[in-house]
Short mmCIF file of C-alpha atoms in Angstrom, two decimals:
data_model
loop_
_atom_site.label_atom_id
_atom_site.label_comp_id
_atom_site.label_asym_id
_atom_site.label_seq_id
_atom_site.Cartn_x
_atom_site.Cartn_y
_atom_site.Cartn_z
CA MET A 1 43.25 -87.17 -102.79
CA VAL A 2 41.94 -83.64 -102.10
CA LYS A 3 41.52 -81.58 -105.26
CA LYS A 4 43.31 -78.23 -105.27
CA LYS A 5 40.97 -75.27 -104.89
CA VAL A 6 40.60 -73.18 -108.04
CA THR A 7 41.60 -69.58 -107.41
CA ILE A 8 40.83 -66.29 -109.12
CA LYS A 9 44.44 -66.36 -110.35
CA ASP A 10 43.72 -69.63 -112.18
CA VAL A 11 40.68 -68.09 -113.87
CA ALA A 12 42.76 -65.07 -114.94
CA HIS A 13 45.50 -67.29 -116.40
CA HIS A 14 42.98 -69.52 -118.20
CA SER A 15 41.10 -66.57 -119.74
CA GLY A 16 44.21 -64.52 -120.57
CA VAL A 17 43.21 -61.40 -118.63
CA SER A 18 44.35 -59.78 -115.39
CA ILE A 19 43.27 -60.83 -111.91
CA ALA A 20 41.72 -57.36 -111.43
CA THR A 21 39.60 -57.81 -114.56
CA VAL A 22 38.36 -61.21 -113.39
CA SER A 23 37.55 -59.79 -109.95
CA GLN A 24 35.57 -56.90 -111.44
CA ILE A 25 33.56 -59.14 -113.77
CA LEU A 26 32.79 -61.78 -111.14
CA ASN A 27 31.62 -59.05 -108.75
CA GLY A 28 28.96 -57.77 -111.13
CA ASN A 29 30.82 -55.01 -112.97
CA GLU A 30 30.51 -56.61 -116.41
CA ASP A 31 29.44 -53.35 -118.06
CA LYS A 32 33.00 -52.00 -117.72
CA PHE A 33 34.36 -54.56 -120.18
CA SER A 34 33.71 -55.80 -123.70
CA SER A 35 31.28 -58.67 -124.19
CA LYS A 36 34.14 -60.76 -125.55
CA THR A 37 36.21 -60.29 -122.38
CA VAL A 38 33.22 -61.06 -120.15
CA GLU A 39 32.45 -64.18 -122.18
CA LYS A 40 36.06 -65.42 -121.84
CA VAL A 41 36.12 -64.90 -118.07
CA LEU A 42 32.75 -66.60 -117.49
CA ALA A 43 33.73 -69.49 -119.72
CA ALA A 44 36.98 -69.98 -117.79
CA LYS A 45 35.09 -69.80 -114.50
CA ASN A 46 32.68 -72.52 -115.60
CA GLU A 47 35.35 -74.75 -117.16
CA LEU A 48 37.52 -74.64 -114.03
CA GLY A 49 34.59 -74.86 -111.62
CA TYR A 50 35.63 -71.71 -109.75
CA GLN A 51 33.67 -70.81 -106.60
CA ALA A 52 34.26 -67.48 -104.86
CA ASP A 53 35.66 -67.66 -101.32
CA TYR A 54 32.82 -66.33 -99.20
CA PHE A 55 34.95 -64.83 -96.42
CA ALA A 56 37.51 -63.34 -98.80
CA ARG A 57 34.69 -61.72 -100.77
CA GLN A 58 33.16 -60.36 -97.58
CA MET A 59 36.44 -58.72 -96.59
CA ILE A 60 36.66 -56.98 -99.97
CA THR A 61 33.04 -55.93 -100.48
CA LYS A 62 32.09 -55.49 -96.80
CA GLU A 63 28.87 -57.36 -97.70
CA THR A 64 27.59 -60.78 -96.65
CA LYS A 65 24.61 -60.92 -99.01
CA THR A 66 22.51 -62.07 -96.05
CA ILE A 67 19.38 -60.58 -94.48
CA GLY A 68 18.17 -61.39 -90.97
CA VAL A 69 14.39 -61.75 -90.51
CA LEU A 70 12.84 -61.87 -87.03
CA VAL A 71 9.32 -63.32 -86.72
CA PRO A 72 7.34 -64.07 -83.55
CA ASP A 73 5.76 -67.43 -84.48
CA ILE A 74 6.76 -69.46 -87.53
CA THR A 75 3.93 -71.95 -86.85
CA ASN A 76 1.42 -69.26 -87.83
CA PRO A 77 0.74 -69.67 -91.59
CA PHE A 78 0.69 -65.87 -91.91
CA PHE A 79 4.46 -65.80 -91.37
CA ASN A 80 5.04 -68.73 -93.73
CA LEU A 81 3.46 -66.76 -96.57
CA LEU A 82 5.16 -63.55 -95.47
CA MET A 83 8.56 -65.29 -95.63
CA ARG A 84 7.85 -66.55 -99.12
CA GLY A 85 7.27 -62.98 -100.27
CA ILE A 86 10.47 -61.76 -98.60
CA GLU A 87 12.53 -64.65 -99.89
CA GLU A 88 11.32 -64.28 -103.49
CA ILE A 89 12.66 -60.74 -103.79
CA LEU A 90 15.89 -61.39 -101.90
CA TYR A 91 16.61 -64.52 -103.95
CA GLN A 92 16.29 -62.52 -107.18
CA GLN A 93 19.02 -60.20 -105.86
CA HIS A 94 21.22 -63.12 -104.73
CA PHE A 95 20.64 -62.53 -101.01
CA VAL A 96 20.29 -65.36 -98.49
CA THR A 97 17.61 -65.11 -95.80
CA ILE A 98 18.39 -66.03 -92.19
CA LEU A 99 15.10 -66.70 -90.38
CA CYS A 100 14.93 -66.31 -86.60
CA ASN A 101 11.78 -67.52 -84.84
CA ALA A 102 11.58 -65.71 -81.51
CA ASP A 103 8.45 -67.32 -80.00
CA SER A 104 7.24 -63.81 -79.02
CA ASN A 105 10.07 -63.77 -76.46
CA GLN A 106 11.74 -60.36 -76.10
CA GLN A 107 14.96 -61.73 -74.60
CA LYS A 108 15.28 -64.24 -77.42
CA GLU A 109 14.75 -61.49 -79.99
CA VAL A 110 17.41 -59.26 -78.44
CA GLN A 111 19.87 -62.17 -78.49
CA TYR A 112 19.07 -62.91 -82.12
CA LEU A 113 19.49 -59.24 -83.01
CA SER A 114 22.89 -59.15 -81.31
CA GLU A 115 24.07 -62.39 -82.92
CA LEU A 116 22.97 -61.39 -86.41
CA THR A 117 24.74 -58.05 -85.97
CA ARG A 118 27.91 -59.86 -84.91
CA ARG A 119 27.72 -62.04 -88.00
CA GLY A 120 27.58 -58.95 -90.18
CA VAL A 121 24.26 -59.41 -91.98
CA ASP A 122 23.54 -56.62 -94.44
CA GLY A 123 20.09 -55.74 -93.14
CA PHE A 124 17.18 -56.71 -90.91
CA ILE A 125 13.45 -57.19 -91.35
CA ILE A 126 11.73 -57.09 -87.95
CA ALA A 127 8.26 -58.61 -88.14
CA SER A 128 7.68 -58.90 -84.40
CA SER A 129 6.40 -56.54 -81.75
CA ALA A 130 8.03 -58.06 -78.66
CA ILE A 131 11.43 -56.44 -79.18
CA SER A 132 11.63 -52.94 -77.72
CA THR A 133 12.24 -49.78 -79.69
CA GLN A 134 15.18 -49.07 -77.39
CA ALA A 135 16.83 -52.39 -78.26
CA ILE A 136 16.44 -51.69 -81.98
CA LYS A 137 17.92 -48.20 -81.61
CA GLU A 138 20.87 -49.44 -79.55
CA ASP A 139 21.69 -52.49 -81.67
CA LEU A 140 20.87 -51.23 -85.15
CA GLN A 141 20.22 -47.52 -85.49
CA GLN A 142 23.30 -46.38 -83.55
CA GLN A 143 25.48 -48.74 -85.59
CA GLY A 144 24.00 -47.56 -88.87
CA ARG A 145 22.57 -50.99 -89.74
CA PRO A 146 19.84 -50.96 -92.43
CA PHE A 147 16.55 -52.30 -91.09
CA ILE A 148 12.82 -52.16 -91.63
CA VAL A 149 9.95 -52.77 -89.23
CA LEU A 150 7.01 -54.69 -90.56
CA ASP A 151 3.32 -54.81 -89.75
CA GLN A 152 3.27 -55.70 -86.04
CA LYS A 153 6.00 -53.29 -84.97
CA LYS A 154 5.08 -49.61 -85.12
CA ALA A 155 7.80 -47.59 -86.87
CA GLU A 156 7.53 -44.59 -84.52
CA ASP A 157 9.42 -42.40 -87.01
CA PHE A 158 12.74 -44.21 -86.64
CA SER A 159 12.79 -46.53 -89.64
CA ASP A 160 11.26 -47.51 -92.95
CA SER A 161 8.13 -49.61 -92.55
CA VAL A 162 5.54 -51.55 -94.49
CA ARG A 163 2.14 -52.23 -93.00
CA THR A 164 -1.42 -52.99 -93.97
CA ASP A 165 -4.43 -50.81 -93.22
CA ASP A 166 -5.41 -52.45 -89.92
CA PHE A 167 -7.83 -49.70 -88.90
CA ARG A 168 -9.70 -50.17 -92.18
CA GLY A 169 -9.68 -53.94 -91.65
CA GLY A 170 -11.25 -53.64 -88.22
CA TYR A 171 -13.82 -51.19 -89.58
CA LEU A 172 -14.78 -53.59 -92.40
CA ALA A 173 -15.18 -56.45 -89.94
CA GLY A 174 -17.43 -54.36 -87.70
CA THR A 175 -19.48 -53.00 -90.57
CA HIS A 176 -20.06 -56.51 -91.89
CA LEU A 177 -21.29 -57.92 -88.57
CA PHE A 178 -23.38 -54.88 -87.65
CA SER A 179 -25.00 -54.87 -91.10
CA LEU A 180 -26.13 -58.43 -90.32
CA ARG A 181 -27.88 -57.00 -87.22
CA HIS A 182 -25.43 -58.45 -84.70
CA GLN A 183 -24.96 -56.12 -81.73
CA GLN A 184 -23.57 -58.44 -79.04
CA VAL A 185 -20.12 -59.16 -80.51
CA ALA A 186 -17.13 -60.88 -78.88
CA LEU A 187 -13.68 -59.58 -79.88
CA VAL A 188 -11.03 -62.25 -79.38
CA TYR A 189 -7.50 -60.82 -79.45
CA PRO A 190 -4.01 -61.47 -77.99
CA GLU A 191 -2.99 -60.45 -74.50
CA ASN A 192 -0.88 -57.27 -74.70
CA PRO A 193 -1.95 -56.72 -78.32
CA PRO A 194 0.70 -55.29 -80.69
CA ALA A 195 0.12 -51.95 -82.39
CA ASN A 196 -1.44 -53.43 -85.53
CA VAL A 197 -4.01 -55.43 -83.55
CA GLN A 198 -4.88 -52.36 -81.48
CA GLU A 199 -5.58 -50.57 -84.76
CA ARG A 200 -7.99 -53.35 -85.77
CA ILE A 201 -9.85 -52.99 -82.48
CA GLU A 202 -10.08 -49.22 -82.92
CA GLY A 203 -11.39 -49.68 -86.45
CA PHE A 204 -14.04 -52.08 -85.15
CA LYS A 205 -15.08 -49.55 -82.50
CA SER A 206 -15.36 -46.89 -85.19
CA ALA A 207 -17.82 -49.15 -87.04
CA ALA A 208 -19.74 -49.55 -83.76
CA ASP A 209 -19.98 -45.76 -83.55
CA ALA A 210 -21.30 -45.61 -87.10
CA TYR A 211 -24.05 -48.11 -86.20
CA GLN A 212 -24.66 -46.47 -82.81
CA ILE A 213 -23.63 -49.64 -80.97
CA ASP A 214 -22.70 -49.13 -77.31
CA TYR A 215 -19.18 -50.34 -76.48
CA ASN A 216 -20.66 -52.09 -73.45
CA GLN A 217 -22.26 -54.56 -75.86
CA LEU A 218 -18.80 -55.64 -77.05
CA LEU A 219 -17.23 -58.54 -75.16
CA LEU A 220 -13.42 -58.16 -75.11
CA ILE A 221 -11.64 -61.48 -74.56
CA PRO A 222 -7.82 -61.58 -74.49
CA THR A 223 -6.16 -64.96 -75.01
CA ALA A 224 -3.11 -66.58 -76.62
CA PHE A 225 -2.81 -65.53 -80.27
CA SER A 226 -3.19 -69.06 -81.61
CA LYS A 227 -5.63 -71.87 -82.41
CA GLN A 228 -5.27 -73.08 -78.84
CA GLY A 229 -6.05 -69.60 -77.56
CA GLY A 230 -9.30 -69.53 -79.54
CA TYR A 231 -10.22 -73.02 -78.44
CA GLN A 232 -9.65 -72.26 -74.76
CA ILE A 233 -12.09 -69.33 -74.53
CA THR A 234 -15.02 -70.98 -76.31
CA ASN A 235 -16.86 -71.70 -73.04
CA GLN A 236 -16.57 -68.03 -72.11
CA ILE A 237 -18.27 -66.99 -75.36
CA VAL A 238 -21.05 -69.58 -75.06
CA ALA A 239 -21.75 -68.37 -71.51
CA SER A 240 -22.14 -64.80 -72.81
CA GLU A 241 -24.89 -63.12 -74.84
CA ALA A 242 -22.65 -62.76 -77.90
CA THR A 243 -24.14 -63.80 -81.25
CA ALA A 244 -21.07 -63.00 -83.35
CA ILE A 245 -17.30 -63.19 -82.96
CA PHE A 246 -14.50 -61.11 -84.44
CA ALA A 247 -11.32 -63.19 -84.21
CA LEU A 248 -8.34 -60.85 -84.62
CA ASN A 249 -6.53 -63.46 -86.70
CA ASP A 250 -7.60 -66.59 -88.56
CA GLU A 251 -5.74 -68.92 -86.19
CA LEU A 252 -8.02 -67.81 -83.36
CA ALA A 253 -11.02 -68.46 -85.59
CA PHE A 254 -9.88 -72.02 -86.31
CA GLY A 255 -9.60 -72.71 -82.59
CA LEU A 256 -13.10 -71.32 -82.08
CA TYR A 257 -14.44 -73.60 -84.83
CA ARG A 258 -13.24 -76.66 -82.92
CA GLY A 259 -14.43 -75.44 -79.54
CA LEU A 260 -17.90 -74.50 -80.77
CA GLU A 261 -18.32 -77.81 -82.57
CA GLU A 262 -17.45 -79.74 -79.41
CA LEU A 263 -20.11 -77.75 -77.56
CA GLY A 264 -22.72 -78.63 -80.16
CA LYS A 265 -22.86 -75.14 -81.70
CA LYS A 266 -23.12 -74.47 -85.42
CA ILE A 267 -21.52 -71.74 -87.52
CA PRO A 268 -23.17 -69.49 -88.66
CA ASP A 269 -26.54 -70.70 -87.27
CA ASP A 270 -25.55 -70.14 -83.64
CA TYR A 271 -22.54 -67.85 -84.05
CA SER A 272 -21.28 -65.74 -86.93
CA ILE A 273 -17.46 -65.64 -87.07
CA ILE A 274 -15.18 -63.31 -89.01
CA GLY A 275 -11.40 -63.75 -88.98
CA TYR A 276 -8.42 -61.69 -90.07
CA ASP A 277 -5.54 -62.48 -92.49
CA ASN A 278 -7.09 -64.79 -95.12
CA VAL A 279 -4.55 -67.60 -94.78
CA ASP A 280 -5.02 -70.61 -97.09
CA MET A 281 -6.82 -72.71 -94.48
CA SER A 282 -9.72 -70.22 -94.49
CA GLU A 283 -11.03 -71.93 -97.62
CA TYR A 284 -10.63 -75.46 -96.26
CA VAL A 285 -12.57 -75.24 -92.99
CA LYS A 286 -16.32 -75.82 -92.99
CA PRO A 287 -18.02 -73.45 -93.42
CA LYS A 288 -15.41 -71.46 -95.32
CA LEU A 289 -14.27 -68.55 -93.16
CA THR A 290 -15.32 -64.99 -93.84
CA THR A 291 -12.24 -62.91 -93.09
CA ILE A 292 -10.38 -59.67 -93.67
CA ALA A 293 -7.84 -60.39 -96.40
CA GLN A 294 -4.35 -58.98 -96.08
CA PRO A 295 -1.94 -59.04 -99.04
CA ILE A 296 0.50 -61.15 -97.00
CA PHE A 297 2.78 -62.27 -99.83
CA GLU A 298 2.95 -58.72 -101.21
CA LEU A 299 3.67 -57.42 -97.71
CA GLY A 300 6.80 -59.58 -97.64
CA GLN A 301 7.79 -58.51 -101.15
CA GLU A 302 7.44 -54.81 -100.36
CA ALA A 303 9.41 -55.19 -97.13
CA ALA A 304 12.29 -56.83 -98.99
CA LYS A 305 12.26 -54.19 -101.75
CA LEU A 306 12.25 -51.34 -99.26
CA LEU A 307 15.13 -52.85 -97.29
CA LEU A 308 17.23 -53.35 -100.44
CA GLU A 309 16.60 -49.71 -101.35
CA ARG A 310 17.76 -48.67 -97.88
CA ILE A 311 20.94 -50.75 -98.22
CA GLN A 312 21.71 -49.13 -101.58
CA HIS A 313 20.74 -45.61 -100.48
CA PRO A 314 21.37 -45.35 -96.71
CA GLU A 315 20.80 -41.58 -96.62
CA LYS A 316 17.40 -41.56 -98.34
CA LYS A 317 14.35 -40.22 -96.54
CA GLN A 318 12.46 -42.69 -94.36
CA GLU A 319 9.52 -44.27 -96.13
CA GLU A 320 6.31 -45.98 -95.02
CA LYS A 321 4.14 -48.06 -97.31
CA LEU A 322 0.50 -48.80 -96.48
CA LEU A 323 -1.13 -51.74 -98.27
CA PRO A 324 -4.92 -52.12 -98.60
CA VAL A 325 -7.12 -54.86 -97.11
CA HIS A 326 -10.56 -56.10 -98.12
CA LEU A 327 -13.46 -58.19 -96.84
CA GLU A 328 -13.42 -61.77 -98.16
CA LYS A 329 -17.05 -62.79 -97.72
CA ARG A 330 -17.64 -66.55 -97.43
CA PHE A 331 -20.04 -68.64 -95.34
CA SER A 332 -19.21 -68.22 -91.63
CA THR A 333 -21.44 -65.19 -91.10
CA ALA A 334 -25.20 -64.80 -91.45
CA PRO A 335 -27.93 -62.32 -90.50
CA LEU A 336 -29.14 -62.49 -86.91
CA LYS A 337 -32.46 -64.31 -86.81
#
């Protein structure tokens, strides 16, 4: 026999107050009533096992308490940690996160954006560069939907954003390798690099300028932004005169580790490698990976906080937060012999 659903009317009758009072208290407006009244309503709710009707609540509050997050590649541990940071803040505020993994596919991202909009999510965190600025403006900005662009997607003065200091990160990577007397350096980066990766490359070139290194001595190698991408271009590096490698994310570095080992090369004896991100695996490969550390978890936290502020204050001035990076020196780099 199906048990009858407990309604807000039942809670009101059980606690001896009006339906309006129960509605106000259960929707977070407890400060409008005495502690005794609040206590009675919450006790009745728990005793009866009342659960709010999600769709009825949405019609009243015009909120879904859901946030859509678009990422390009959930298999990359960077985005796992990023999501943990986002989810921690949203969970504290009773929001549910809807994760959409777009596989760096622009069409897929546009479809996700449209579907999430149709479902009425309260805001968006866009952590991918594939989706066009035009699509964001048409689907979100024109409809007044709160959103924030994160890290890979350049804000271009149309939204709040949180990013890390990629130029500084590239500069630190270059300074580290050049200080070890490496001049022939291979830069391994994704094809059609997003804005944040371009900033890392520019930072590295700035370090080259500081050490009076000719750009012609830098070997630029585009590949897939993954372990497989790093693995696939190992032969190209071994055939070059490079003595050091700047992998524009740690995943590329891990692929290079495997490829170089299979070719009988040792790190850092034959090649110094520096990565970017400082994901957990950096400390578990051998030798431990020297890398540029991003505050990934904090990046997710700040993105969630900024989006919640935008939802609460839609007319506030656009804001950009820049988080610092630092060199995490381990054992994959060494002075050139």
